[in-house]
Amino acid sequence: MIIAESKPLAEIAALIKNARKILLVGCGGCVSVCLAGGEKETGILASELRMLRQVEGNPLETIEVTLTRQCDPEYVEMLANHLTEDIDCIVSLACGVGVQFLAERYQKWVVPALNTKFAGGTVEHGVWEERCGLCGECILYKTGGICPIIRCSKSILNGPCGGSQNGKCEINPDTPCAWQLIYDRLQALDKLDLLLELEPLKDWSQSRDGGPRKVVREDVKLD
Amino acid sequence: MKTASKLEKILSQGHFVVSGEVGPPKHANAEEIIEHTVMLKDYVDALNLTDNQTAIVRLSSIAAGVHVLQAGGEPIIQMTTRDRNRIALQSDLLGAYSLGIKNVLCLSGDHQSFGNHPAAKNVYDVDSLQLIKIVKDLRDEKRFSCGEELKSNEPRFFIGAAANPFADPFEFRVIRLEKKINAGADFIQTQAIFDMDRFERFMAMVRERDLHKKAHIIAGVMPIKSARAARYMQKSVAGMIVPEAIINRIEQASDPKAEGVAICVEQIKHLKTIEGVAGVHIMAVMWEDIIPTIVREAGLYPRPQL
């Protein structure tokens, strides 16, 4: 899933400082699972902002709606009923995708309440880690299911580099060396021969370097 | 001979080579580089020019290499894949060769988080092994990394790579060295050696695979000025092993600098006896003027004349 975390309250407050009435939009997708932008977090943020403005003597009116997903026009459309003229600003608690889908659909100023971090998963309650670099051309079948693109700090494809010591990456003693993990796993599965051949240059045009990407499935298109 | 490199010529004649290292300055004046070259050129066969080492912005390694060349030295430019993509790397290879540089050492480089621009975006379009292959393909296949033909005047570099016998996993280090040699590395410079036993084990594996016959392996040494410097390298420099015995010797010496030189000279003399070691690379960081003393005391002076 997409992992996000809340921007500091002061930063969000500054983004809406000229608004008198705002619409806070939560998302029931990934950011709900990672406890950053679901219904509960939307309610908490709304009351925090109201209290802050109350203290400042500049009351803020809030409306809160949580959509099933903000990355889907079908659900984004459901916001139309809530968007009255007097709403000055929309605060989206979705990832960057949701923020943009709202901005594309509605003629209102939309600001993000979250920082979108990465594609990852829950490793323990309250801890999420990055796992996928979204490079567009998966090589996990060569590396024992461990991604060097995103888990190696240099994204090297022929590792481990000379900075790998005692299983850790040179950048931080808490960061495991991805290539040590790959080595250990391939050794355990008796597939170390996969590391003998030089991995050729990667085609980064499949990654973000090729501009915004699009997936089209003709078989499921409606028209 | 694959190239017109002096370093290749000296190595191919079977001499035990000596290379040194100059870190370009954090400003735009080349005086220090020229001074170091003049001071060292009769004591070393080639000089490495580091490429923004520890990710700190410095005068470029290619420009520094040209200054070395003009001052009568033989430059080995270091080239990391941290800051340039395949377009910039190949462009700089063409440019460096056009300026007379014949040796390049291909590295991935220190991560930017170590340097003075930790907010920088790293590139890593290619890794060090892929860079070796790029330099080799430009030279031997006369083609760019995209496959396009280089019709004339291909850059003919003598290709270097690094090996770190002190990084992990230890048993994979020789295999990775072999990958670098297969990718096109002609010579290898190792990380600074302090743990001689581990290096001996590494070289035994190198000989088992005949790698010393496929590439020239130059062993890295580093003279240490003080026990504090040794301790710092033991604790804080990634990919290094500094045994307690070495630190103790410097700590207990009445003249730590002299002891540092003595240890370095002993190491060089020992390395000379190891089958498959083709030379030494002396990394006297911030202590370049000690190199002549070390080379003399190690019995490596005078250097071969071409």
XYZ file of C-alpha atoms in Angstrom, chain B:
306
model
C 48.925 -3.485 -24.701
C 45.307 -2.450 -24.841
C 45.959 1.239 -24.285
C 48.608 3.964 -24.346
C 48.556 4.148 -20.534
C 51.961 4.381 -18.836
C 50.502 2.519 -15.885
C 49.538 -0.383 -18.126
C 53.017 -0.417 -19.631
C 54.742 -0.529 -16.245
C 52.410 -3.266 -15.012
C 52.797 -5.300 -18.178
C 56.585 -5.136 -17.830
C 56.147 -6.898 -14.507
C 57.280 -4.056 -12.248
C 55.798 -3.846 -8.758
C 53.895 -0.592 -9.187
C 53.331 2.208 -6.729
C 50.365 4.511 -7.008
C 49.424 7.412 -4.812
C 46.393 9.546 -4.300
C 45.623 13.245 -4.353
C 42.338 14.635 -3.086
C 41.398 17.705 -5.140
C 40.791 20.864 -3.103
C 37.508 22.468 -2.062
C 38.248 25.509 -4.177
C 39.104 26.477 -7.721
C 42.874 26.715 -7.532
C 45.090 23.839 -8.715
C 48.357 24.874 -6.994
C 48.204 22.101 -4.376
C 47.540 19.449 -7.002
C 50.495 20.654 -9.053
C 52.755 20.836 -5.972
C 51.797 17.305 -4.943
C 52.374 16.014 -8.445
C 55.840 17.596 -8.649
C 56.679 16.222 -5.197
C 55.395 12.697 -5.916
C 55.916 12.007 -9.606
C 59.340 10.391 -9.138
C 58.025 8.214 -6.305
C 54.800 6.874 -7.725
C 53.923 5.497 -11.148
C 50.442 6.980 -11.123
C 48.280 9.252 -9.030
C 44.592 8.759 -8.278
C 42.377 11.830 -8.345
C 39.378 11.253 -6.156
C 35.905 12.134 -7.415
C 34.151 14.249 -4.766
C 35.228 11.767 -2.100
C 32.910 11.319 0.872
C 30.379 13.220 -1.254
C 31.982 16.577 -0.517
C 32.131 18.973 -3.447
C 35.678 19.378 -4.714
C 37.487 20.363 -7.888
C 36.541 17.753 -10.479
C 38.691 14.649 -10.845
C 39.012 15.138 -14.595
C 40.209 18.737 -14.249
C 42.585 17.623 -11.472
C 43.820 14.832 -13.759
C 44.687 17.360 -16.445
C 46.710 19.381 -13.925
C 48.587 16.202 -12.932
C 49.262 15.445 -16.572
C 50.582 18.952 -17.237
C 52.815 18.711 -14.176
C 54.363 15.509 -15.523
C 52.371 12.882 -13.600
C 50.298 9.900 -14.719
C 46.691 10.451 -13.590
C 44.096 7.835 -12.712
C 40.804 9.651 -12.583
C 38.240 8.193 -10.228
C 34.731 8.208 -11.591
C 31.720 7.504 -9.414
C 28.217 6.698 -10.574
C 26.649 8.707 -7.754
C 26.396 12.040 -9.533
C 26.128 11.303 -13.263
C 23.867 9.208 -15.438
C 25.051 7.143 -18.405
C 24.860 10.164 -20.698
C 27.080 12.351 -18.497
C 29.466 9.492 -17.662
C 30.118 8.660 -21.311
C 30.398 12.324 -22.224
C 32.976 12.857 -19.473
C 34.878 9.749 -20.571
C 35.148 11.178 -24.093
C 36.160 14.551 -22.692
C 38.740 13.132 -20.268
C 40.345 11.024 -22.979
C 40.484 14.003 -25.327
C 42.460 15.810 -22.624
C 45.054 13.040 -22.476
C 43.829 10.974 -19.528
C 44.371 7.244 -20.010
C 43.362 5.621 -16.722
C 39.970 5.547 -15.027
C 38.899 3.896 -11.781
C 35.196 2.987 -11.787
C 33.395 3.342 -8.452
C 29.895 3.641 -7.074
C 31.062 6.396 -4.692
C 30.291 7.295 -1.099
C 26.620 7.878 -0.395
C 25.652 11.564 -0.387
C 24.485 11.320 3.229
C 28.179 11.331 4.293
C 28.970 14.614 2.586
C 28.211 18.284 2.782
C 25.156 18.073 0.518
C 23.061 15.389 2.238
C 19.882 16.800 0.661
C 21.203 15.994 -2.828
C 19.461 13.455 -5.068
C 21.756 10.587 -5.992
C 21.763 9.278 -9.525
C 22.902 5.638 -9.610
C 21.578 5.176 -13.113
C 24.353 2.572 -13.355
C 26.513 0.835 -10.762
C 30.289 0.465 -10.681
C 30.279 -2.865 -12.511
C 28.066 -1.513 -15.237
C 30.380 1.507 -15.567
C 33.339 -0.838 -16.064
C 31.387 -2.509 -18.872
C 30.532 0.876 -20.395
C 34.218 1.922 -20.480
C 35.223 -1.440 -21.917
C 32.524 -1.397 -24.593
C 33.526 2.119 -25.640
C 37.090 0.872 -26.044
C 36.787 -2.690 -27.330
C 33.389 -2.837 -28.984
C 33.471 0.795 -30.113
C 29.921 1.345 -29.028
C 28.006 3.440 -26.554
C 25.976 1.807 -23.800
C 22.824 2.175 -25.928
C 24.463 -0.009 -28.565
C 25.099 2.781 -31.035
C 28.402 2.561 -32.866
C 31.245 4.953 -32.083
C 32.572 5.467 -35.583
C 36.078 6.751 -34.815
C 38.391 7.976 -32.064
C 37.058 5.730 -29.346
C 38.397 6.439 -25.826
C 40.938 3.745 -24.955
C 41.100 3.755 -21.192
C 43.072 1.413 -18.966
C 40.201 0.362 -16.724
C 40.422 0.195 -12.971
C 38.044 -1.035 -10.306
C 38.021 -1.243 -6.543
C 37.847 -4.326 -4.348
C 37.170 -4.347 -0.646
C 38.246 -7.589 1.029
C 37.058 -6.168 4.346
C 33.420 -5.733 3.421
C 30.814 -8.462 3.751
C 29.826 -11.087 2.836
C 33.519 -12.021 2.786
C 33.091 -15.192 0.740
C 31.329 -13.224 -2.010
C 34.049 -10.555 -2.307
C 36.226 -12.625 -4.633
C 33.223 -13.552 -6.759
C 32.334 -9.884 -7.085
C 35.951 -9.127 -7.992
C 35.687 -11.757 -10.704
C 32.503 -10.094 -11.963
C 34.391 -6.813 -12.191
C 37.235 -8.446 -14.105
C 34.780 -10.175 -16.434
C 33.069 -6.823 -16.973
C 36.383 -5.392 -18.153
C 38.554 -4.285 -15.230
C 42.255 -4.328 -16.162
C 43.563 -3.328 -12.750
C 42.204 -3.406 -9.231
C 42.979 -1.154 -6.291
C 41.929 -2.535 -2.928
C 40.618 -0.834 0.164
C 43.362 0.047 2.679
C 44.667 -3.141 4.263
C 45.271 -3.357 8.007
C 43.986 -6.874 8.631
C 46.724 -8.740 6.771
C 45.393 -12.201 7.685
C 42.069 -11.480 6.064
C 43.817 -10.045 2.996
C 45.954 -13.195 2.744
C 42.798 -15.314 2.809
C 41.309 -13.078 0.120
C 44.389 -13.431 -2.082
C 44.352 -17.215 -1.668
C 40.822 -17.210 -3.108
C 41.985 -14.817 -5.857
C 44.752 -17.262 -6.838
C 42.380 -20.235 -6.731
C 40.375 -18.506 -9.437
C 43.469 -17.245 -11.312
C 42.143 -13.709 -11.056
C 45.638 -12.279 -10.496
C 46.471 -13.461 -14.011
C 43.478 -11.697 -15.522
C 43.892 -8.310 -13.834
C 46.666 -6.480 -11.981
C 45.831 -6.379 -8.288
C 47.236 -3.367 -6.483
C 46.997 -3.558 -2.700
C 45.877 -0.477 -0.784
C 47.845 0.792 2.217
C 47.330 3.819 4.403
C 49.936 5.339 6.708
C 48.373 6.412 9.997
C 49.520 9.524 11.858
C 48.033 8.883 15.282
C 46.174 6.373 17.417
C 43.163 8.661 17.260
C 43.116 8.518 13.461
C 43.392 4.730 13.614
C 40.555 4.524 16.115
C 38.418 6.780 13.934
C 38.927 4.518 10.936
C 38.171 1.446 13.024
C 34.914 2.871 14.348
C 33.618 5.321 11.778
C 34.799 4.472 8.276
C 32.545 2.039 6.466
C 34.115 -1.076 4.999
C 37.362 -0.973 6.994
C 38.879 -3.327 9.536
C 41.648 -1.937 11.774
C 42.930 -4.566 14.239
C 43.585 -3.570 17.867
C 47.225 -4.638 17.558
C 47.903 -1.839 15.075
C 46.229 0.774 17.232
C 48.162 -0.468 20.284
C 51.475 -0.176 18.463
C 50.813 3.451 17.553
C 49.444 4.221 21.002
C 52.531 2.847 22.729
C 55.060 4.400 20.362
C 57.074 7.404 21.523
C 56.802 8.822 17.998
C 53.373 7.792 16.632
C 54.004 9.224 13.164
C 57.274 7.311 12.785
C 55.485 4.170 13.989
C 52.738 4.775 11.417
C 55.364 4.952 8.681
C 57.126 1.861 10.028
C 53.874 -0.135 10.013
C 53.100 0.994 6.461
C 56.593 0.050 5.239
C 56.326 -3.370 6.911
C 52.954 -3.901 5.245
C 54.346 -3.000 1.820
C 57.301 -5.329 2.250
C 54.935 -8.109 3.237
C 52.538 -7.392 0.371
C 55.463 -7.670 -2.059
C 55.867 -11.287 -1.018
C 52.235 -12.250 -1.663
C 51.790 -14.005 -4.985
C 49.399 -12.084 -7.202
C 49.921 -8.633 -5.698
C 51.095 -6.399 -8.540
C 51.793 -3.258 -6.562
C 50.703 -0.965 -3.779
C 48.383 1.991 -3.722
C 49.397 4.413 -0.961
C 46.478 6.418 0.354
C 48.156 9.069 2.492
C 45.074 11.154 3.114
C 46.084 14.680 4.183
C 49.662 13.357 4.524
C 50.820 13.204 0.907
C 54.332 14.437 1.710
C 55.107 11.210 3.607
C 54.857 9.134 0.411
C 58.494 9.657 -0.714
C 59.771 8.468 2.676
C 57.567 5.363 2.573
C 58.544 4.521 -1.006
C 62.257 4.861 -0.183
C 62.058 2.873 3.037
C 60.064 0.146 1.344
C 62.881 -0.213 -1.172
C 60.689 0.857 -4.078
C 62.807 3.829 -5.150
C 63.795 4.656 -7.846
C 60.727 3.955 -9.933
C 61.080 2.358 -13.381
C 61.688 4.821 -16.188
C 59.869 4.333 -19.470
